[in-house]
Coordinates of C-alpha atoms and ligand atoms in Angstrom, one line a residue:
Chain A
X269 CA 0.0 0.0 0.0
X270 CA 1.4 3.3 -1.1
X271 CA 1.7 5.7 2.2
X272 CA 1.3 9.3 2.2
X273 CA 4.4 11.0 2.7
X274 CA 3.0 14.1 4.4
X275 CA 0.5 12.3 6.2
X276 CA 3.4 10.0 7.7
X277 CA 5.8 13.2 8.4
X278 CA 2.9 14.9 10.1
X279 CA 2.4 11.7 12.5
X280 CA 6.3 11.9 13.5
X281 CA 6.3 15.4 14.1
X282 CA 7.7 14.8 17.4
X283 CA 10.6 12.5 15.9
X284 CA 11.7 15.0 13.5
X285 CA 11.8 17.8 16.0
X286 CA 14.1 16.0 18.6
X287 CA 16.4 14.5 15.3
X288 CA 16.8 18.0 14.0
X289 CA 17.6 19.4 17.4
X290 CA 19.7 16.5 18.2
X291 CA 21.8 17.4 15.0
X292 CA 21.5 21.0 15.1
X293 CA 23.3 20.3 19.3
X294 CA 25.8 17.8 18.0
X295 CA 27.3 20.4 15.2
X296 CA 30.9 21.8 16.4
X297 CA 29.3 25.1 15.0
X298 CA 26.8 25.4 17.1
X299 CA 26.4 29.4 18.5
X300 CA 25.5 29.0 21.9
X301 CA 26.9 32.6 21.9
X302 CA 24.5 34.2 19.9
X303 CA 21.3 31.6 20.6
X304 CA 20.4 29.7 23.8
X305 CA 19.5 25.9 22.9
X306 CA 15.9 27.3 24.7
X307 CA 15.4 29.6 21.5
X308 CA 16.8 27.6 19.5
X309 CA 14.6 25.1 20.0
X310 CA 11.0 27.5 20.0
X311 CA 12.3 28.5 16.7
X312 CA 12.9 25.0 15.4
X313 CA 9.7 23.9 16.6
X314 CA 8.0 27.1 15.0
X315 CA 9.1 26.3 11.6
X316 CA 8.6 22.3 11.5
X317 CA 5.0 22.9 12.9
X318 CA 4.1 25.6 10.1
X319 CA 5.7 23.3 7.2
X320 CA 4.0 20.1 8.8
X321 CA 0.8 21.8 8.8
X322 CA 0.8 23.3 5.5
X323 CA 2.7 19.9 3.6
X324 CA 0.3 17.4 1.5
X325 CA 0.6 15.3 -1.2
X326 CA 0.5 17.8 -4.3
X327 CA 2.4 21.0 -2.7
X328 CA 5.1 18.4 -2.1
X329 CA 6.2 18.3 -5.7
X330 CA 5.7 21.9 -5.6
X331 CA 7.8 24.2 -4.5
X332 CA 6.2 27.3 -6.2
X333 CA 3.1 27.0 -4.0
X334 CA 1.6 29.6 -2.5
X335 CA 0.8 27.3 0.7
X336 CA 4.4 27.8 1.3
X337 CA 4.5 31.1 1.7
X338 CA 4.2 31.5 5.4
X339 CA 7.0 29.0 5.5
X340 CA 9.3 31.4 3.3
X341 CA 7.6 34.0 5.8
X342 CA 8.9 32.6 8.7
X343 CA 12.3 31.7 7.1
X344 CA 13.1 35.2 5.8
X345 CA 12.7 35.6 9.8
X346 CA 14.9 33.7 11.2
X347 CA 17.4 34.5 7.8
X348 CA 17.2 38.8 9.0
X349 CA 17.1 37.8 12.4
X350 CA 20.1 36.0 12.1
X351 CA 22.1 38.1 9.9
X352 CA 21.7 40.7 12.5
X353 CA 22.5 38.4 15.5
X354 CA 26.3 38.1 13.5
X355 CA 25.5 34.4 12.1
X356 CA 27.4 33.6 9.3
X357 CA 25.5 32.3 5.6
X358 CA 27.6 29.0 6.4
X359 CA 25.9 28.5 10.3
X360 CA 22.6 29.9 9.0
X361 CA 22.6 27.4 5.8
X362 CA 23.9 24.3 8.2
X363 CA 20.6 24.7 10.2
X364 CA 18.4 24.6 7.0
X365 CA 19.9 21.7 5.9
X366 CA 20.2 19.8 9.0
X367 CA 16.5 19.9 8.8
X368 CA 17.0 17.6 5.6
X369 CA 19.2 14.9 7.3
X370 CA 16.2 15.0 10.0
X371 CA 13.6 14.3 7.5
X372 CA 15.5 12.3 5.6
X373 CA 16.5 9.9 8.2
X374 CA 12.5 9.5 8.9
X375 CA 12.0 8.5 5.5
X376 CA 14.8 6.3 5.8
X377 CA 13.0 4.2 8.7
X378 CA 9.9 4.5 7.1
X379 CA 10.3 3.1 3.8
X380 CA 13.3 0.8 4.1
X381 CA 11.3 -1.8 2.6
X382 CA 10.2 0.4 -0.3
X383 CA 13.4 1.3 -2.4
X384 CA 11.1 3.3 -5.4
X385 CA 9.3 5.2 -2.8
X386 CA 12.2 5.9 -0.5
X387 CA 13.9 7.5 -3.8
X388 CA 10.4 9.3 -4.9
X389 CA 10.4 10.7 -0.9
X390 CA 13.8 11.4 -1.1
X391 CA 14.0 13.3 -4.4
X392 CA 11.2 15.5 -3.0
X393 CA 12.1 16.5 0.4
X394 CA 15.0 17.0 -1.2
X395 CA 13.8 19.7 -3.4
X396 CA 12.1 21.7 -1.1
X397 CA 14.7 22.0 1.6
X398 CA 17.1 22.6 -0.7
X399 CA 14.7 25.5 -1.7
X400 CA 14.4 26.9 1.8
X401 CA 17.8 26.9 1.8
X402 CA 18.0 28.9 -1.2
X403 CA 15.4 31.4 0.4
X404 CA 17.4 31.4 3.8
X405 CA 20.7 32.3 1.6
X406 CA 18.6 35.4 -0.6
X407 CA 16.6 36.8 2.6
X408 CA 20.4 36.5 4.8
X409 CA 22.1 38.8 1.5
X410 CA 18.9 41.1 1.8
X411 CA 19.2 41.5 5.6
X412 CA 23.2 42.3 5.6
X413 CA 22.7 45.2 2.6
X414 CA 20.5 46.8 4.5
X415 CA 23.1 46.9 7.2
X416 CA 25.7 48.4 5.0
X417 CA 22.9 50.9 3.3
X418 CA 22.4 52.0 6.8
X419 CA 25.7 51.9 7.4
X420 CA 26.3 54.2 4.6
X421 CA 23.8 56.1 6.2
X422 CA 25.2 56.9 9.0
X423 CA 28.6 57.5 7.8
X424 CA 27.3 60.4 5.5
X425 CA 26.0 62.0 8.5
X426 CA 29.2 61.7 10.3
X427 CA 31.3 62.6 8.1
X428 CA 30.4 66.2 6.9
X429 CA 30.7 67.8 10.0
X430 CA 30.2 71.8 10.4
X431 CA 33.0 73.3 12.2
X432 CA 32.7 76.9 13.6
X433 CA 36.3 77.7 13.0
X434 CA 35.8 81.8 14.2
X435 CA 33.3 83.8 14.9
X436 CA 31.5 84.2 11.7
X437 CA 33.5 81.4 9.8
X438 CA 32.4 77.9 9.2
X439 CA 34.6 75.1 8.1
X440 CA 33.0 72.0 6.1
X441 CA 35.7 69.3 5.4
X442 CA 34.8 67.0 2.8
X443 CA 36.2 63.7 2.7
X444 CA 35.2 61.1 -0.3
X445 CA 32.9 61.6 -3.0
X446 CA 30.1 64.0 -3.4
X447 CA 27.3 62.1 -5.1
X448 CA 23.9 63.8 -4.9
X449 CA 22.9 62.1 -1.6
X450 CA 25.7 63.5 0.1
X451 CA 25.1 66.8 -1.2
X452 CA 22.0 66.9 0.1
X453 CA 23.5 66.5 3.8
X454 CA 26.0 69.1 3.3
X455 CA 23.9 71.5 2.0
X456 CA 21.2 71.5 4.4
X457 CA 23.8 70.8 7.5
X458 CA 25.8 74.2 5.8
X459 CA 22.8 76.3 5.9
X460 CA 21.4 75.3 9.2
X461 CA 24.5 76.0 10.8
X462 CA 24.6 79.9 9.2
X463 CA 21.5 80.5 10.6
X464 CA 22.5 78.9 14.1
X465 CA 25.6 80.9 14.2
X466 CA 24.9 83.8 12.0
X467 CA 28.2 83.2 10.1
X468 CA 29.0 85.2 6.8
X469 CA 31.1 82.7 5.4
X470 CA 31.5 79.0 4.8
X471 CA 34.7 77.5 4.0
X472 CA 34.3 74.0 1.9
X473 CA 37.6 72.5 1.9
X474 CA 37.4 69.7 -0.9
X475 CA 40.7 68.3 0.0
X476 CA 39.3 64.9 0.8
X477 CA 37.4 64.4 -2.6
X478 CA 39.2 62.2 -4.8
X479 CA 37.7 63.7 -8.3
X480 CA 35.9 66.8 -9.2
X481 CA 33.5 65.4 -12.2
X482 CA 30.8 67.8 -14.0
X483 CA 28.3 66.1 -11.8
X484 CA 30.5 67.1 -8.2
X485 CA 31.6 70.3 -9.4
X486 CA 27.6 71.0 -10.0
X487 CA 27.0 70.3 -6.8
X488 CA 29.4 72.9 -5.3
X489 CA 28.4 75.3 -7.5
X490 CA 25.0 74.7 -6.0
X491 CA 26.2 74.7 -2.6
X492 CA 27.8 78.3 -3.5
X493 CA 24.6 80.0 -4.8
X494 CA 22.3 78.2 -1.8
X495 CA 25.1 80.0 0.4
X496 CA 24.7 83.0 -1.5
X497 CA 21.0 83.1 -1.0
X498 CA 21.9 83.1 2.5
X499 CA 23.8 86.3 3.0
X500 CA 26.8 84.0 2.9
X501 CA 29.8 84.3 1.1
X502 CA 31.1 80.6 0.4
X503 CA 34.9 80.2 -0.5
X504 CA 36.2 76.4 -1.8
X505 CA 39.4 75.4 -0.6
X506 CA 41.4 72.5 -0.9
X507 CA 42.2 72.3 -4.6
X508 CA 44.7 70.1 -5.3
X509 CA 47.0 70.8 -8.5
X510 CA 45.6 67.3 -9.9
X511 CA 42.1 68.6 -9.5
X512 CA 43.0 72.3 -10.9
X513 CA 44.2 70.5 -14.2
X514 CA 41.2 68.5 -14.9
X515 CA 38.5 70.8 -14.0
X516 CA 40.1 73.2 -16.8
X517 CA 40.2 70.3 -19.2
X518 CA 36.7 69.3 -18.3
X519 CA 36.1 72.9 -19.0
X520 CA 33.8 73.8 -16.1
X521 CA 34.2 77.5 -15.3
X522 CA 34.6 78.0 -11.4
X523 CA 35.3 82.0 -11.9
X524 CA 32.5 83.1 -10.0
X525 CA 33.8 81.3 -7.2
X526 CA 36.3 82.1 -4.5
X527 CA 38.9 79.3 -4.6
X528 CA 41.4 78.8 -2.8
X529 CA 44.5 76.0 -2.5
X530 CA 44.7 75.6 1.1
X531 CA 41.9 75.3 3.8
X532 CA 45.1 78.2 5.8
X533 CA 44.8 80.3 2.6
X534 CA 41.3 79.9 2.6
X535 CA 41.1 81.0 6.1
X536 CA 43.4 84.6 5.6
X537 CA 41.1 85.4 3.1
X538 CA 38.1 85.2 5.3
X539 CA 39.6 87.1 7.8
X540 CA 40.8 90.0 5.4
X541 CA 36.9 89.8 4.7
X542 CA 35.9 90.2 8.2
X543 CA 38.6 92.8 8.1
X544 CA 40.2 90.6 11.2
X545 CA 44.2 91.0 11.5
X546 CA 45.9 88.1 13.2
X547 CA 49.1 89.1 14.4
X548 CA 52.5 87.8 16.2
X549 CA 52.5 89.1 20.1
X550 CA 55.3 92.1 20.1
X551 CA 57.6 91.2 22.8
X552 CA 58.0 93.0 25.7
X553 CA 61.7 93.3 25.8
X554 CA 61.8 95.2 22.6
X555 CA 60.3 98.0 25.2
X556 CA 63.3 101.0 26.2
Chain B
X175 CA 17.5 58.5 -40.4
X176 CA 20.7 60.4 -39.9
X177 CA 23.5 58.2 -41.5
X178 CA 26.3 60.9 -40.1
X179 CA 25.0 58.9 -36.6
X180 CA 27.9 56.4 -36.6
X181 CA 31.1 58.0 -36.3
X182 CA 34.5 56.3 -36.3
X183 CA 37.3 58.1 -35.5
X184 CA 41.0 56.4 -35.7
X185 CA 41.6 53.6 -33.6
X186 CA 44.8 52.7 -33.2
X187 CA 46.2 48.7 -33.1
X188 CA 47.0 47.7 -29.7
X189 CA 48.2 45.2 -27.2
X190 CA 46.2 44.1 -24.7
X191 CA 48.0 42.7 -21.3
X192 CA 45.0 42.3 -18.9
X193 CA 41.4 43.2 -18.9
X194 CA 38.7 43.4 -16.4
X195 CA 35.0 44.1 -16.8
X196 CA 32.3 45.6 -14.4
X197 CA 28.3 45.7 -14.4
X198 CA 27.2 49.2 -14.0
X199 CA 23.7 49.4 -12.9
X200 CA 23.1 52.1 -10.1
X201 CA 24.8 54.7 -8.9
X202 CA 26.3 53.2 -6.0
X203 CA 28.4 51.2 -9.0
X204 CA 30.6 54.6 -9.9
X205 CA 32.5 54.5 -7.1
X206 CA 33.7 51.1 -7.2
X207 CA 34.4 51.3 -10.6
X208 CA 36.3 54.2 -10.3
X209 CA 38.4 53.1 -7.7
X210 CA 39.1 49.9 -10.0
X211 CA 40.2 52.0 -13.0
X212 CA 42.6 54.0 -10.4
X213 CA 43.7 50.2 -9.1
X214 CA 44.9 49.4 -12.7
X215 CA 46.2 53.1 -13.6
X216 CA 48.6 53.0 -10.3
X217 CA 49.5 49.0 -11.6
X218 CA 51.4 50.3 -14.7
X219 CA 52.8 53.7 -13.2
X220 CA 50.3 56.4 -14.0
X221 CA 51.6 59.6 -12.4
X222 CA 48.5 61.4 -10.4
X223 CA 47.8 64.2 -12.6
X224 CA 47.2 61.4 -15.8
X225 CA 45.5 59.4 -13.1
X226 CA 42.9 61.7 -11.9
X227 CA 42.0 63.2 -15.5
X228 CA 41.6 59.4 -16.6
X229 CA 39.0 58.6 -13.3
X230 CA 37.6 61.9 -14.0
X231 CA 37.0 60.7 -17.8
X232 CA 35.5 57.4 -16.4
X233 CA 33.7 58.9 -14.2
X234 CA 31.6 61.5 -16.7
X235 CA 31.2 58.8 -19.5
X236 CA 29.7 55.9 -16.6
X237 CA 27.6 58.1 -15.4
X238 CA 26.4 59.4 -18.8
X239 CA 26.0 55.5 -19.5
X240 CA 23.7 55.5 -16.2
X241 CA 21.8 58.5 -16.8
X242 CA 21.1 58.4 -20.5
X243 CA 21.7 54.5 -21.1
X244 CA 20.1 52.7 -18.5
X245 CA 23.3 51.4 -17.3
X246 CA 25.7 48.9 -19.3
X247 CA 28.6 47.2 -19.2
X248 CA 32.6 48.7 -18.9
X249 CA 35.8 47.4 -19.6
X250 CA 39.1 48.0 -18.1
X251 CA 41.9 47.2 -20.3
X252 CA 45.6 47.4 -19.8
X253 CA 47.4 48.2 -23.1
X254 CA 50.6 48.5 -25.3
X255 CA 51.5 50.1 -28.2
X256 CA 55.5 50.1 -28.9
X257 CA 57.0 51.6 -25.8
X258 CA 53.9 53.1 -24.3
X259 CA 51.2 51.4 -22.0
X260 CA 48.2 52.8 -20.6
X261 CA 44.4 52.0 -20.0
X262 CA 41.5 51.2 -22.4
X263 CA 38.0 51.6 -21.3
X264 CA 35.2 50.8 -23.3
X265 CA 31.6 51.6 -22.1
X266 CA 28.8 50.3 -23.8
X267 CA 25.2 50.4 -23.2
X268 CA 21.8 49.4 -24.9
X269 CA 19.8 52.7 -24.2
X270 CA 18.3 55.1 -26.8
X271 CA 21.5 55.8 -28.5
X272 CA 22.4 59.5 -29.5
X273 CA 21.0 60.6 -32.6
X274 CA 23.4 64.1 -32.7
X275 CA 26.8 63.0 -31.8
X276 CA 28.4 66.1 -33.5
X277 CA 25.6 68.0 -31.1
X278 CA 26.4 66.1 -28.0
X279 CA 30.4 66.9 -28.6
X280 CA 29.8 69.9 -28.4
X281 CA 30.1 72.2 -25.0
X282 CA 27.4 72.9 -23.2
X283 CA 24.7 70.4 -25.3
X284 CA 22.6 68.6 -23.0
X285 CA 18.9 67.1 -22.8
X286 CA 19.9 66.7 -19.4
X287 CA 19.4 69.8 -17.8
X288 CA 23.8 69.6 -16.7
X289 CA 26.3 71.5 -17.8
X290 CA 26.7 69.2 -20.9
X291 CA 30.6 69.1 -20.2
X292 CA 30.9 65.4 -19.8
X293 CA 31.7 63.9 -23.4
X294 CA 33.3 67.3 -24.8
X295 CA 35.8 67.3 -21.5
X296 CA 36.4 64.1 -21.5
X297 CA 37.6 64.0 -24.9
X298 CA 39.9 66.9 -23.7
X299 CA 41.5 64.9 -20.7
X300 CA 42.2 61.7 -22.4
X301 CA 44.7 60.2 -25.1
X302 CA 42.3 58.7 -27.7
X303 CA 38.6 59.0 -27.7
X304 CA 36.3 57.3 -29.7
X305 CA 32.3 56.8 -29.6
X306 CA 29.6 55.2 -31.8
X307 CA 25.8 55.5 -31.3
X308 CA 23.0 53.9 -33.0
X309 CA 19.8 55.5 -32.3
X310 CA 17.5 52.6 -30.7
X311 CA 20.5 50.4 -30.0
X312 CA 23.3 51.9 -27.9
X313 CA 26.0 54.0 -27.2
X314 CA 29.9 52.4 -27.1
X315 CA 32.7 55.0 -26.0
X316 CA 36.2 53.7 -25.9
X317 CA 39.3 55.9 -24.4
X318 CA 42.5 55.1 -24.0
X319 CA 45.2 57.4 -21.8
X320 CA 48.6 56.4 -22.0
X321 CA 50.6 56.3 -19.2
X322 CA 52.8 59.7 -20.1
X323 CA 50.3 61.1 -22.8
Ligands
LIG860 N1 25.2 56.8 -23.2 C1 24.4 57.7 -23.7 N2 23.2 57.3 -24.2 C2 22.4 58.2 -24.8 N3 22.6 59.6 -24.8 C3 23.8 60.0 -24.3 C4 24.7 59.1 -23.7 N4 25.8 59.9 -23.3 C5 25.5 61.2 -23.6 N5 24.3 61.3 -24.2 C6 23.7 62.5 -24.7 O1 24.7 63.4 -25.0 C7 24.4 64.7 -24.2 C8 25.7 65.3 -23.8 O2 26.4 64.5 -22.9 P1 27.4 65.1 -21.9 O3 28.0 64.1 -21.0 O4 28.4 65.9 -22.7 O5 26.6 66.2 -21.1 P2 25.5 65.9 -19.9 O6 25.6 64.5 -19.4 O7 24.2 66.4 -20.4 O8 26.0 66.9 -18.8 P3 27.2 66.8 -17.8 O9 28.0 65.5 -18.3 O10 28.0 68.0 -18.0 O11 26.6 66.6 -16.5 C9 23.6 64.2 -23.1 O12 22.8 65.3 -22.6 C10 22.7 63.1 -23.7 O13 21.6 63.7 -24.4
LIG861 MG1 27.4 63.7 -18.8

């Protein structure tokens, strides 16, 4: 008599549960660090129940079915959950798969009488781990680039800083490249700051950018006029020799704008604005 | 149909010694990219004047090839020709194509609302320059900058 695969995997439910855990325990890999065998075991139990429960003779062969979509649910889960927690693809794809060995080594017991169906049950459990799997890996990629696109985040918002180098002169170091995005930041941090301080002039010092293109040197020339608008007067320091040489090749025209080689030079020049003199202390003993 | 639309311009026999290619698809590809063009260009002893006109070039014409082209494909090519060596890259996309190219060589022409420096300064800052366009099928720009050119 031909037995129902799902049907008999539902009635072991138990079995399956304490082989997988038993396997999932015995690997050398195991993460007690990041997961207590308590949590590990809730989630375990979590995703056998769900796949039990929604397994039956025709989704079996079909991995496309939409009954399984609380399955890739709860996998994408436990995937983000674990990229976050520091797991590696490697631990995270062992504890898929050791779900396999469990269910395989059911079938094993099960139909050791039965080579055809043993291979049929094999083939298909097969299939649709190996397809879990394959979600686990996709959801685990998806969970650590939205890391590093926060990460990016955050390191835009740290690294344009507004420094209030004098009264009435701001400093804005800019370090890497100036894509649209980061543009964005620096403008708005730039003019925020004038207002809070009521400084007359910004100092961008573009030492730190690797390559003024059309597209960056648009953006300071943006950053100029927004200034401008302002009541500011916005000077660009920083321009390496390099960078002088291929903006006039390029052929972009920065005469409208104050531009100085050094961030120091930069600096004099706001002062001479501000009509500010900074002078070396006469000594005393020069006195009669 | 304009038949002036494909444009050859010399291209001169080389040697190639290594090549690399790179998917460009957003704009968070550019900066990679770049950085593997400046990888190369400090491999065969570009000085850093040749080395920042050359990722400035790569950087106008990839992000042309983003803007206008939908993206595409590059290739970074280290060449020789007699006693000179220096890099070859080739961007090609599948977008709309360019129906002017004697227009869009010229300073200032855009349809993008830029400054419409990009493929008129970077045929200023590199070596050789070549580019064909096929309205409806692509765009392929090729430049080479030798390593003392
Ligand atoms: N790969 C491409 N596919 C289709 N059209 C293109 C492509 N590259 C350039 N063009 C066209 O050629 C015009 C000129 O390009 P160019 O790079 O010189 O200027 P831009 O991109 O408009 O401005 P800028 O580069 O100064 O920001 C573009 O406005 C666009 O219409
Ligand atoms: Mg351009």
């Amino acid at each position: 008599m031909k037995i129902e695969i799902s049907k008999m995997l539902q009635k072991k439910k138990k079995q399956i549960i304490d082989l997988w855990m038993k396997n999932q325990l015995a690997d050398a890999g195991l993460r007690e660090d990041l997961m207590s065998n308590d949590e590990l075991r809730v989630q375990s139990e979590e995703l056998v129940d769900a796949l039990l429960k929604r397994l039956n003779e025709e989704n079996l062969a079909d991995i496309d079915s939409s009954d399984f979509d609380e399955i890739y649910e709860i996998l994408g889960g436990i995937s983000i959950t674990r990229a976050r927690q520091g797991f590696s693809p490697r631990e995270t794809g062992v504890y898929i798969f050791s779900l396999k060995d469990a269910l395989l080594e059911i079938l094993q017991q099960e139909f050791k009488n039965d080579a055809t169906q043993l291979y049929n049950a094999t083939i298909k459990v097969g299939k649709l781990i190996d397809n879990f799997g394959i979600v686990t890996f996709e959801t685990f990629i998806k969970g650590r680039e939205e890391v590093i696109l926060r990460q990016t985040d955050e390191i835009t918002e740290i690294s344009t800083p507004v420094i209030r180098v004098w009264d009435g002169i701001l400093a804005l170091p800019i370090i890497g490249t100036l894509d649209s995005a980061r543009t964005q930041v620096v403008m708005e941090n730039l003019l925020q700051e004038i207002v809070n301080t009521g400084s007359s002039i910004a100092i961008l010092d573009i030492s730190g950018v690797p390559a003024v293109d059309s597209l960056v040197a648009q953006h300071l020339i943006k950053t100029v006029s927004a200034t401008r608008l302002m009541g500011a007067e916005c000077i660009i320091s920083g321009i390496r020799p390099e960078i002088a040489q291929t903006v006039v090749h390029l052929g972009i025209d920065l005469s409208n704008i104050v531009t100085k080689a050094t961030l120091a030079s930069a600096l004099k020049y706001a002062f001479s604005i501000l009509q500010l003199e900074v002078r070396k202390k006469q000594s005393n003993s020069v006195k009669i | 149909m304009d038949r002036r639309t494909m444009a050859t311009m010399t291209t001169t026999p080389v040697t190639v010694l290594n090549k690399d290619s790179m998917l460009i698809v957003k704009e968070q590809d550019v900066v990679p990219f770049r950085n593997r063009v400046k990888e190369y260009a400090t491999k065969i002893g570009m000085g850093l004047v040749n080395q920042t006109k050359l990722i400035t070039a790569a950087s106008e014409l990839v992000r042309n090839m983003l803007r206008y082209g939908g993206g595409g494909n590059t290739l970074i090519e280290v060449v020789s020709k007699g006693r000179e060596n220096g890099i070859r890259l080739t961007f090609s996309d599948k977008g709309p194509g360019i129906a002017n190219i004697e227009m869009a060589m010229k300073d200032g022409f855009t349809t993008g609302k830029s400054l419409g420096l990009g493929l008129p300064g970077t045929k200023r800052l590199v070596s050789e320059f070549d580019i064909k366009s096929k309205p409806g099928e692509g765009t392929t720009v090729m430049i080479i900058k030798w390593k003392n050119g």
